[in-house]
Coordinates of C-alpha atoms and ligand atoms in Angstrom, one line a residue:
M59 CA 20.3 12.1 -28.4
P60 CA 18.3 10.5 -25.6
E61 CA 14.9 9.3 -26.7
V62 CA 12.2 11.8 -25.7
S63 CA 9.4 9.9 -24.1
P64 CA 5.9 11.3 -24.0
V65 CA 4.7 9.2 -21.1
R66 CA 3.4 11.3 -18.1
V67 CA 1.3 9.6 -15.5
R68 CA 0.0 10.7 -12.1
F69 CA -1.1 9.3 -8.9
A70 CA -3.7 11.7 -7.4
P71 CA -4.7 10.7 -3.9
S72 CA -7.2 12.6 -1.9
P73 CA -5.6 13.1 1.5
T74 CA -8.8 12.4 3.4
G75 CA -7.2 9.3 4.9
T76 CA -4.0 7.4 4.9
L77 CA -2.6 5.3 2.0
H78 CA -4.5 2.1 1.6
L79 CA -3.6 -1.1 -0.3
G80 CA -5.8 -0.2 -3.3
G81 CA -4.3 3.3 -3.6
A82 CA -0.8 1.9 -3.1
R83 CA -1.4 -0.6 -5.9
T84 CA -2.6 2.3 -8.2
A85 CA 0.5 4.2 -7.3
I86 CA 2.7 1.2 -8.0
Y87 CA 1.3 0.6 -11.5
N88 CA 1.7 4.3 -12.4
W89 CA 5.2 4.3 -11.1
A90 CA 6.1 1.1 -12.8
F91 CA 4.5 2.2 -16.1
A92 CA 6.4 5.5 -16.0
R93 CA 9.7 3.8 -15.2
K94 CA 9.2 1.2 -17.9
H95 CA 8.6 3.9 -20.5
G96 CA 11.2 6.3 -19.2
G97 CA 8.4 8.7 -18.5
D98 CA 7.4 11.0 -15.6
F99 CA 5.6 9.9 -12.5
I100 CA 3.7 12.8 -10.9
L101 CA 2.2 13.0 -7.5
R102 CA -0.7 15.3 -7.3
I103 CA -2.6 15.9 -4.1
D104 CA -6.3 16.2 -4.7
D105 CA -7.0 18.1 -1.5
T106 CA -10.2 19.9 -2.5
D107 CA -12.3 18.2 0.2
S108 CA -11.1 20.8 2.7
E109 CA -13.0 19.3 5.6
R110 CA -11.5 15.8 5.4
S111 CA -8.1 16.6 3.9
T112 CA -5.3 17.0 6.5
P113 CA -1.6 17.7 6.3
E114 CA -1.0 14.7 8.4
N115 CA -2.6 12.5 5.8
V116 CA -0.5 14.1 3.1
Q117 CA 2.7 13.4 5.1
Q118 CA 1.6 9.8 5.7
I119 CA 0.9 9.3 2.0
L120 CA 4.4 10.6 1.1
D121 CA 6.0 8.4 3.9
A122 CA 4.1 5.3 2.8
L123 CA 5.0 5.8 -0.9
T124 CA 8.6 6.3 0.1
W125 CA 8.6 3.3 2.4
L126 CA 7.4 1.2 -0.5
G127 CA 10.4 2.4 -2.5
L128 CA 8.5 4.5 -5.0
D129 CA 10.0 7.7 -6.2
W130 CA 8.3 10.4 -8.1
D131 CA 9.6 13.0 -10.5
E132 CA 7.2 15.8 -9.8
G133 CA 5.1 16.8 -6.8
P134 CA 5.7 17.5 -3.1
K135 CA 8.8 15.8 -1.7
L136 CA 9.3 14.4 1.7
D137 CA 11.6 17.3 2.7
G138 CA 8.9 19.8 2.0
S139 CA 10.3 20.8 -1.4
I140 CA 8.4 20.7 -4.6
A141 CA 9.8 19.1 -7.8
G142 CA 8.7 19.7 -11.3
D143 CA 7.5 22.7 -13.3
A144 CA 3.9 21.7 -14.0
G145 CA 2.8 22.7 -10.5
P146 CA 1.2 23.6 -8.2
Y147 CA 0.8 20.0 -7.2
F148 CA -1.8 20.6 -4.6
Q149 CA -5.2 20.9 -6.2
T150 CA -6.3 23.6 -3.8
Q151 CA -3.4 25.8 -5.1
R152 CA -4.5 25.4 -8.7
G153 CA -7.5 27.6 -8.4
D154 CA -6.3 30.1 -11.0
S155 CA -6.3 27.6 -13.8
Y156 CA -10.0 26.7 -13.7
Q157 CA -11.4 30.0 -14.7
P158 CA -9.4 30.3 -17.9
A159 CA -10.3 26.7 -18.7
L160 CA -13.9 27.5 -18.2
E161 CA -13.6 30.6 -20.4
K162 CA -12.2 28.4 -23.1
M163 CA -15.2 26.2 -22.9
I164 CA -17.6 29.1 -22.8
A165 CA -15.9 30.5 -26.0
N166 CA -16.3 27.2 -27.8
N167 CA -19.9 26.8 -26.6
T168 CA -19.3 23.7 -24.5
A169 CA -20.4 25.2 -21.2
Y170 CA -23.6 27.0 -20.2
R171 CA -25.0 28.8 -17.1
C172 CA -27.6 27.0 -15.1
F173 CA -29.8 29.1 -12.7
C174 CA -31.9 26.2 -11.3
T175 CA -32.0 26.3 -7.6
M176 CA -31.3 23.3 -5.4
E177 CA -35.1 23.0 -4.7
E178 CA -36.0 23.1 -8.3
L179 CA -33.4 20.4 -9.1
A180 CA -34.6 18.2 -6.3
A181 CA -38.2 18.6 -7.5
K182 CA -37.1 17.7 -11.1
R183 CA -35.3 14.7 -9.9
D184 CA -38.3 13.5 -7.8
A185 CA -40.6 14.0 -10.8
A186 CA -38.3 12.2 -13.1
R187 CA -37.9 9.3 -10.7
L188 CA -41.7 9.0 -10.4
A189 CA -42.0 9.0 -14.2
G190 CA -39.3 6.3 -14.3
G191 CA -37.0 8.6 -16.4
S192 CA -33.4 9.6 -16.2
S193 CA -32.2 11.2 -13.0
G194 CA -29.9 13.6 -14.9
Y195 CA -30.4 17.3 -15.3
D196 CA -33.3 18.0 -17.6
R197 CA -31.4 20.8 -19.4
T198 CA -33.9 23.5 -18.8
C199 CA -31.3 26.3 -18.7
R200 CA -29.5 24.9 -21.8
H201 CA -32.4 26.1 -23.8
L202 CA -32.7 29.7 -22.4
S203 CA -32.4 32.4 -24.9
V204 CA -29.5 34.9 -24.8
E205 CA -31.9 37.5 -23.5
E206 CA -33.3 35.3 -20.7
V207 CA -29.7 34.5 -19.6
Q208 CA -28.8 38.2 -19.6
T209 CA -31.9 39.1 -17.6
K210 CA -31.0 36.6 -14.9
V211 CA -27.4 37.7 -14.8
D212 CA -28.4 41.3 -14.5
A213 CA -30.6 40.4 -11.6
D214 CA -27.7 38.7 -9.9
T215 CA -29.4 35.3 -9.9
P216 CA -26.8 32.7 -8.7
F217 CA -25.8 30.2 -11.3
V218 CA -23.5 27.2 -11.9
W219 CA -21.7 26.3 -15.1
R220 CA -22.6 23.0 -16.7
L221 CA -21.0 21.0 -19.5
K222 CA -23.0 21.0 -22.7
V223 CA -23.0 17.3 -23.6
P224 CA -22.8 17.3 -27.4
E225 CA -25.8 16.5 -29.5
G226 CA -25.6 14.2 -32.4
R227 CA -23.3 11.6 -30.8
T228 CA -24.6 8.3 -29.7
S229 CA -21.9 7.2 -27.4
I230 CA -18.6 8.0 -25.8
V231 CA -16.1 5.2 -26.4
V232 CA -13.4 4.7 -23.8
N233 CA -10.6 2.7 -25.3
D234 CA -9.4 1.3 -22.0
L235 CA -6.0 -0.2 -21.9
V236 CA -7.1 -2.8 -19.4
R237 CA -10.8 -3.3 -20.1
G238 CA -10.8 -2.9 -23.8
E239 CA -13.3 -0.8 -25.6
T240 CA -16.2 0.4 -23.4
A241 CA -19.0 2.4 -24.9
F242 CA -21.1 4.7 -22.8
P243 CA -24.4 5.7 -24.4
I244 CA -24.6 9.5 -24.6
E245 CA -27.9 9.5 -22.6
A246 CA -26.0 8.2 -19.6
V247 CA -23.8 11.3 -19.6
D248 CA -25.3 14.2 -17.7
D249 CA -24.8 17.9 -18.3
L250 CA -22.7 17.9 -15.2
V251 CA -21.8 20.9 -13.1
L252 CA -18.3 22.2 -13.9
M253 CA -18.1 25.2 -11.6
R254 CA -20.3 25.8 -8.6
S255 CA -22.0 29.1 -7.8
D256 CA -19.2 30.0 -5.4
G257 CA -16.6 29.6 -8.2
T258 CA -15.1 26.3 -7.0
P259 CA -14.7 23.6 -9.6
T260 CA -16.2 20.2 -9.2
Y261 CA -14.0 17.1 -9.0
N262 CA -14.6 16.1 -12.6
F263 CA -13.7 19.5 -13.9
A264 CA -10.7 20.2 -11.6
S265 CA -9.3 16.7 -12.3
T266 CA -9.6 17.1 -16.0
V267 CA -8.2 20.6 -16.2
D268 CA -5.3 19.5 -14.0
D269 CA -4.6 16.4 -16.1
A270 CA -4.8 18.5 -19.3
D271 CA -2.5 21.3 -17.9
M272 CA 0.0 18.7 -16.6
G273 CA 0.2 17.0 -19.9
I274 CA -0.9 13.6 -18.5
T275 CA -0.8 11.0 -21.2
H276 CA -2.2 7.9 -19.4
I277 CA -4.7 7.9 -16.5
I278 CA -4.3 4.7 -14.5
R279 CA -6.7 4.5 -11.7
G280 CA -9.3 2.4 -9.9
D281 CA -12.4 1.4 -11.8
D282 CA -14.6 3.2 -9.2
H283 CA -13.8 6.2 -11.5
L284 CA -15.1 4.5 -14.6
S285 CA -18.4 6.4 -14.6
N286 CA -16.5 9.7 -14.5
T287 CA -14.4 8.8 -17.6
P288 CA -17.0 9.7 -20.3
K289 CA -17.6 13.0 -18.6
Q290 CA -13.9 13.7 -18.4
I291 CA -13.4 12.7 -22.0
L292 CA -16.0 15.3 -23.0
I293 CA -14.2 17.9 -20.9
F294 CA -10.8 17.0 -22.4
E295 CA -12.3 17.3 -25.8
A296 CA -13.9 20.6 -25.0
L297 CA -10.6 22.0 -23.6
A298 CA -8.6 20.9 -26.6
A299 CA -8.5 22.9 -29.8
D300 CA -11.2 21.9 -32.3
D301 CA -10.9 18.3 -33.4
D302 CA -7.6 17.8 -31.6
K303 CA -8.4 14.5 -29.9
S304 CA -4.7 13.9 -29.1
A305 CA -5.3 15.8 -26.0
V306 CA -7.5 13.1 -24.5
P307 CA -5.2 10.8 -22.5
A308 CA -5.4 7.0 -22.6
F309 CA -7.2 5.4 -19.7
A310 CA -6.6 2.2 -17.7
H311 CA -9.1 1.3 -15.1
L312 CA -8.0 -1.2 -12.4
S313 CA -10.4 -3.6 -10.9
M314 CA -11.1 -3.4 -7.3
I315 CA -9.4 -5.5 -4.7
Y316 CA -11.6 -8.0 -2.9
G317 CA -11.4 -9.7 0.4
D318 CA -11.8 -13.4 1.1
D319 CA -15.6 -12.9 1.3
G320 CA -15.8 -11.5 -2.3
K321 CA -16.6 -8.0 -1.0
K322 CA -14.5 -4.9 -1.7
L323 CA -11.5 -4.8 0.5
S324 CA -12.1 -2.5 3.4
K325 CA -11.4 -2.0 7.1
R326 CA -13.9 -4.7 7.8
H327 CA -11.3 -7.2 6.5
G328 CA -8.7 -6.0 9.0
A329 CA -5.6 -4.0 8.2
V330 CA -5.8 -2.1 4.9
G331 CA -3.3 0.7 5.5
V332 CA 0.2 0.5 4.2
E333 CA 1.6 1.7 7.5
E334 CA -0.3 -1.1 9.2
F335 CA 1.4 -3.7 7.0
A336 CA 4.7 -2.1 7.8
A337 CA 3.9 -2.5 11.5
M338 CA 2.9 -6.1 10.9
G339 CA 6.4 -6.9 9.8
F340 CA 6.2 -6.8 6.0
L341 CA 9.2 -5.7 4.1
P342 CA 8.7 -2.9 1.7
D343 CA 9.8 -4.9 -1.4
A344 CA 7.6 -7.8 -0.4
L345 CA 4.5 -5.6 0.0
L346 CA 5.4 -3.9 -3.3
N347 CA 5.7 -7.3 -4.9
G348 CA 2.5 -8.6 -3.3
L349 CA 0.4 -5.6 -4.3
A350 CA 1.8 -5.6 -7.8
L351 CA 0.5 -9.1 -8.2
L352 CA -3.0 -8.1 -7.3
G353 CA -4.1 -7.8 -10.9
W354 CA -0.9 -7.9 -12.8
S355 CA 1.5 -10.8 -13.5
L356 CA 4.7 -11.2 -15.3
D357 CA 3.7 -14.7 -16.5
A358 CA 1.7 -17.6 -15.1
E359 CA 4.5 -18.8 -12.7
T360 CA 6.5 -15.9 -11.4
T361 CA 5.7 -15.0 -7.8
I362 CA 8.8 -13.0 -7.0
V363 CA 8.9 -9.7 -8.8
T364 CA 11.5 -7.3 -7.5
P365 CA 11.2 -3.5 -7.9
K366 CA 13.8 -3.8 -10.7
M367 CA 11.8 -6.4 -12.5
L368 CA 8.6 -4.2 -12.2
K369 CA 10.4 -1.2 -13.6
E370 CA 11.7 -3.3 -16.6
K371 CA 8.7 -5.6 -17.2
F372 CA 5.5 -3.9 -16.2
S373 CA 2.9 -3.6 -18.9
L374 CA -0.8 -2.7 -18.8
D375 CA -1.7 -5.5 -21.2
R376 CA -0.9 -8.0 -18.4
V377 CA -3.2 -6.3 -16.0
S378 CA -6.3 -8.4 -15.5
K379 CA -9.9 -7.1 -15.9
N380 CA -11.1 -9.4 -13.2
P381 CA -11.1 -8.3 -9.6
A382 CA -8.1 -9.4 -7.6
R383 CA -8.5 -11.2 -4.4
F384 CA -6.3 -10.2 -1.5
D385 CA -4.6 -13.2 0.0
M386 CA -2.8 -12.7 3.3
A387 CA -1.2 -16.1 3.3
K388 CA 0.3 -15.5 -0.1
L389 CA 1.6 -12.1 0.9
E390 CA 3.2 -13.7 4.0
H391 CA 4.7 -16.3 1.9
I392 CA 6.2 -13.7 -0.4
N393 CA 7.5 -11.8 2.7
S394 CA 9.2 -15.0 4.0
I395 CA 11.0 -15.4 0.7
Y396 CA 12.3 -11.8 0.8
I397 CA 13.4 -12.4 4.4
Q398 CA 15.3 -15.6 3.4
E399 CA 16.9 -13.9 0.4
M400 CA 18.5 -11.2 2.5
S401 CA 22.2 -11.5 3.2
T402 CA 23.1 -12.0 6.9
E403 CA 24.3 -8.4 7.1
E404 CA 21.0 -7.2 5.6
F405 CA 19.0 -9.3 7.9
V406 CA 20.9 -8.1 11.0
Q407 CA 20.1 -4.5 9.9
A408 CA 16.5 -5.4 9.3
M409 CA 16.2 -7.0 12.7
L410 CA 17.7 -4.1 14.5
P411 CA 14.8 -1.6 14.5
W412 CA 12.5 -4.3 15.9
L413 CA 14.9 -5.2 18.7
E414 CA 15.7 -1.5 19.3
A415 CA 12.0 -0.7 19.7
E416 CA 11.8 -3.2 22.6
G417 CA 15.0 -1.9 24.1
L418 CA 16.7 -5.3 23.5
S419 CA 19.6 -4.2 21.3
D420 CA 21.2 -1.2 19.5
A421 CA 23.7 -0.5 16.8
E422 CA 26.4 -0.4 19.4
D423 CA 25.8 -3.9 20.5
V424 CA 25.8 -5.1 16.9
A425 CA 29.2 -3.3 16.4
A426 CA 30.6 -4.8 19.6
R427 CA 29.8 -8.4 18.8
P428 CA 29.1 -8.8 15.0
E429 CA 29.9 -12.5 15.0
W430 CA 27.2 -13.2 17.5
Y431 CA 24.6 -11.5 15.3
T432 CA 26.0 -13.2 12.2
E433 CA 25.3 -16.5 13.9
L434 CA 21.9 -15.5 15.1
A435 CA 20.6 -14.0 11.8
P436 CA 20.2 -17.2 9.6
L437 CA 18.6 -19.1 12.5
I438 CA 15.8 -16.5 12.6
S439 CA 15.5 -15.6 9.0
E440 CA 14.8 -19.2 8.0
R441 CA 12.0 -19.5 10.5
I442 CA 9.9 -16.3 10.2
K443 CA 7.3 -14.9 7.8
L444 CA 7.0 -11.5 9.4
M445 CA 9.6 -9.2 11.0
T446 CA 7.3 -9.0 14.1
E447 CA 8.3 -12.5 14.9
V448 CA 11.9 -11.5 15.5
V449 CA 11.3 -10.2 19.0
P450 CA 9.3 -13.1 20.4
M451 CA 11.8 -15.5 18.9
T452 CA 15.0 -13.8 20.2
K453 CA 14.0 -12.0 23.3
F454 CA 15.3 -14.7 25.6
L455 CA 18.8 -14.1 24.3
F456 CA 18.8 -10.5 25.3
V457 CA 17.1 -10.4 28.7
D458 CA 18.7 -11.2 32.0
E459 CA 15.8 -13.3 33.3
V460 CA 13.6 -15.3 31.0
E461 CA 9.9 -15.3 31.5
I462 CA 8.6 -18.8 31.1
D463 CA 5.3 -19.2 29.2
K464 CA 2.7 -20.7 31.4
K465 CA 1.6 -23.4 29.0
A466 CA 5.2 -24.3 28.2
R467 CA 6.0 -24.6 31.9
A468 CA 3.0 -26.9 32.5
K469 CA 3.8 -29.1 29.5
A470 CA 7.6 -29.3 29.6
L471 CA 8.6 -28.7 33.2
D472 CA 5.8 -29.3 35.7
K473 CA 4.2 -32.4 34.1
D474 CA 6.8 -34.7 35.5
S475 CA 8.9 -32.4 37.6
E476 CA 11.2 -35.0 39.0
T477 CA 12.3 -36.3 35.6
T478 CA 12.6 -32.7 34.4
A479 CA 14.9 -31.9 37.3
I480 CA 17.1 -34.8 36.6
A481 CA 17.3 -33.9 32.9
L482 CA 18.1 -30.2 33.7
K483 CA 20.7 -31.0 36.3
A484 CA 22.4 -33.4 34.0
T485 CA 22.5 -30.8 31.3
Y486 CA 23.9 -28.3 33.8
S487 CA 26.7 -30.6 34.7
A488 CA 27.4 -31.5 31.0
L489 CA 27.6 -27.8 30.0
E490 CA 29.5 -26.7 33.1
G491 CA 32.3 -29.0 32.2
L492 CA 32.9 -27.4 28.8
D493 CA 35.9 -25.2 28.5
T494 CA 35.1 -24.2 24.9
F495 CA 31.4 -23.3 24.7
D496 CA 30.9 -23.7 21.0
L497 CA 28.5 -25.5 18.8
P498 CA 30.4 -28.8 18.3
N499 CA 31.1 -29.1 22.0
V500 CA 27.6 -28.2 23.2
E501 CA 26.0 -30.4 20.6
A502 CA 28.3 -33.4 21.6
V503 CA 27.4 -33.3 25.3
V504 CA 23.7 -32.4 25.0
K505 CA 22.9 -34.8 22.2
T506 CA 23.9 -37.8 24.2
L507 CA 22.0 -36.9 27.4
P508 CA 18.7 -38.7 26.6
A509 CA 20.5 -42.0 26.0
E510 CA 22.6 -41.5 29.1
L511 CA 19.6 -40.7 31.2
D512 CA 17.4 -43.3 29.5
L513 CA 14.8 -40.6 28.8
K514 CA 13.0 -39.7 25.6
P515 CA 14.9 -37.1 23.6
R516 CA 11.8 -35.0 23.2
V517 CA 11.3 -34.9 27.0
V518 CA 14.9 -33.8 27.6
F519 CA 15.2 -31.3 24.8
Q520 CA 11.8 -29.8 25.5
A521 CA 12.7 -29.2 29.1
I522 CA 16.0 -27.6 28.2
R523 CA 14.3 -25.5 25.5
V524 CA 11.7 -24.2 27.9
A525 CA 14.2 -23.6 30.7
L526 CA 16.4 -21.5 28.5
S527 CA 14.0 -19.8 26.1
G528 CA 10.8 -19.7 28.1
S529 CA 8.9 -21.1 25.2
L530 CA 8.1 -24.4 23.4
V531 CA 9.3 -22.8 20.1
S532 CA 12.7 -21.3 19.8
P533 CA 15.6 -21.3 17.3
P534 CA 17.4 -24.7 17.1
L535 CA 18.3 -25.9 20.6
F536 CA 22.1 -26.3 20.4
E537 CA 22.6 -23.0 18.6
S538 CA 20.4 -21.3 21.1
I539 CA 22.5 -22.6 24.0
V540 CA 25.7 -21.3 22.4
L541 CA 24.1 -17.9 21.6
L542 CA 22.8 -17.6 25.1
G543 CA 26.3 -18.3 26.5
K544 CA 27.5 -20.5 29.3
E545 CA 26.8 -18.3 32.2
R546 CA 23.2 -17.5 31.3
S547 CA 22.5 -21.1 30.2
L548 CA 23.7 -22.5 33.5
E549 CA 21.8 -19.9 35.5
R550 CA 18.5 -20.7 33.7
L551 CA 19.0 -24.5 34.0
S552 CA 19.6 -24.1 37.7
V553 CA 16.5 -21.9 38.3
A554 CA 14.3 -24.2 36.3
S555 CA 15.5 -27.4 37.9
K556 CA 14.9 -26.0 41.4
H557 CA 11.4 -25.0 40.6
Ligands
LIG1116 N1 -8.4 12.0 -6.1 C1 -9.1 10.9 -6.8 C2 -9.2 9.8 -5.8 O1 -8.5 9.7 -4.8 C3 -8.3 10.4 -7.9 C4 -8.9 10.8 -9.2 C5 -8.2 10.2 -10.4 O2 -7.3 9.4 -10.3 O3 -8.6 10.6 -11.4 O4 -10.0 9.0 -5.9

């Protein structure tokens, strides 16, 4: 019999924007936790903010999660289908479940009607502020008699439903799996609104009812929600049968991610969207790895954590309470390791979309000359940190005419144009004489040129490099010459020496 695991976690993004690094990290931890425990990972779309939620953002979130390599057991899928039977998985479609939940709370006396108008509430808040008191609701309507309530209802006075924060308790204790035990004094918990006068639920009510209905066992989310937790715990308790505390899920609040300046990571720090990191040339597994390490570690040394390791080794007790600092250099370093670890075949396939996007190559070309690509791949993969470097580093090999960088021209060709012309012409002759244009032959004839010409190797090789690649940085010189081929190499040497 397979072990029946009770773990059910959810990632519940609001599609008011695209998926950012912080949200992605929350998703990764939920996913890894579910996989580690053989549980279910649920994707719920908290789309109640109808003005800011868009289908495009939903799509982008699904795409970004998929690109990162995350899979989810329940929720909307990329192909438009819905998996799981705890749906609907869009909060706006769950409207029918909030009324019964409210009725349950009314029946067990944990919710009450509040008839205070906006103006009255504002006046109360102002007065409380002046008196230096709490800014929470003063509970006027909690003390109305049954008759008073009935009179207002009969007169069609608009009302909201509020949570009746229990009396006689001093605090709400959150046993947080990351932060440890955190006690919130009961005075800090307001009789918050559960249902607005138009019948729509507030975030705290909807989220809690959904989590309860979906059987969520662990709520792993950013600590910006920490102040909501005691309120939600009270709602969980109120929704559960008397004394049944097992219905309250465990919580794990993740510290925020900070930028270099110690402030919360945001657009001010540059790119923060997952799709931006994809466009910057990060590999999905590397970004997954880098994000996982923002607050979690396997041990003190390990930097490379593959998706498989995450699924097998992730644990909340190794998530740090301290804010994580986003470190671009470290992320690039991780990316470069993933690039180097790819097989030649994998790297060719990884390069292809970047080359294709620039119209430099396509699958047909790879199929037509696989050995050429096999030779190219390691020369590039050893030298780059980001996939965006593929095109600038290899473009000269694909185009008919190379564009020579201005600075490179000034430095390597024009500075001493006579000497350069001598060096390039000699290279031309040496290469022209080769019948077999392969690495040993090319290397043999080019390597000896500086001595033969009595010139510094750097001067000769830099001139050749710029003439052929257009740039002062290129893959290794002899290999570049071979990859470029005899015809193109001679042509470029001739053009550059005449200049
Ligand atoms: N929809 C909420 C958000 O995006 C998530 C709430 C939660 O995880 O409890 O912040």
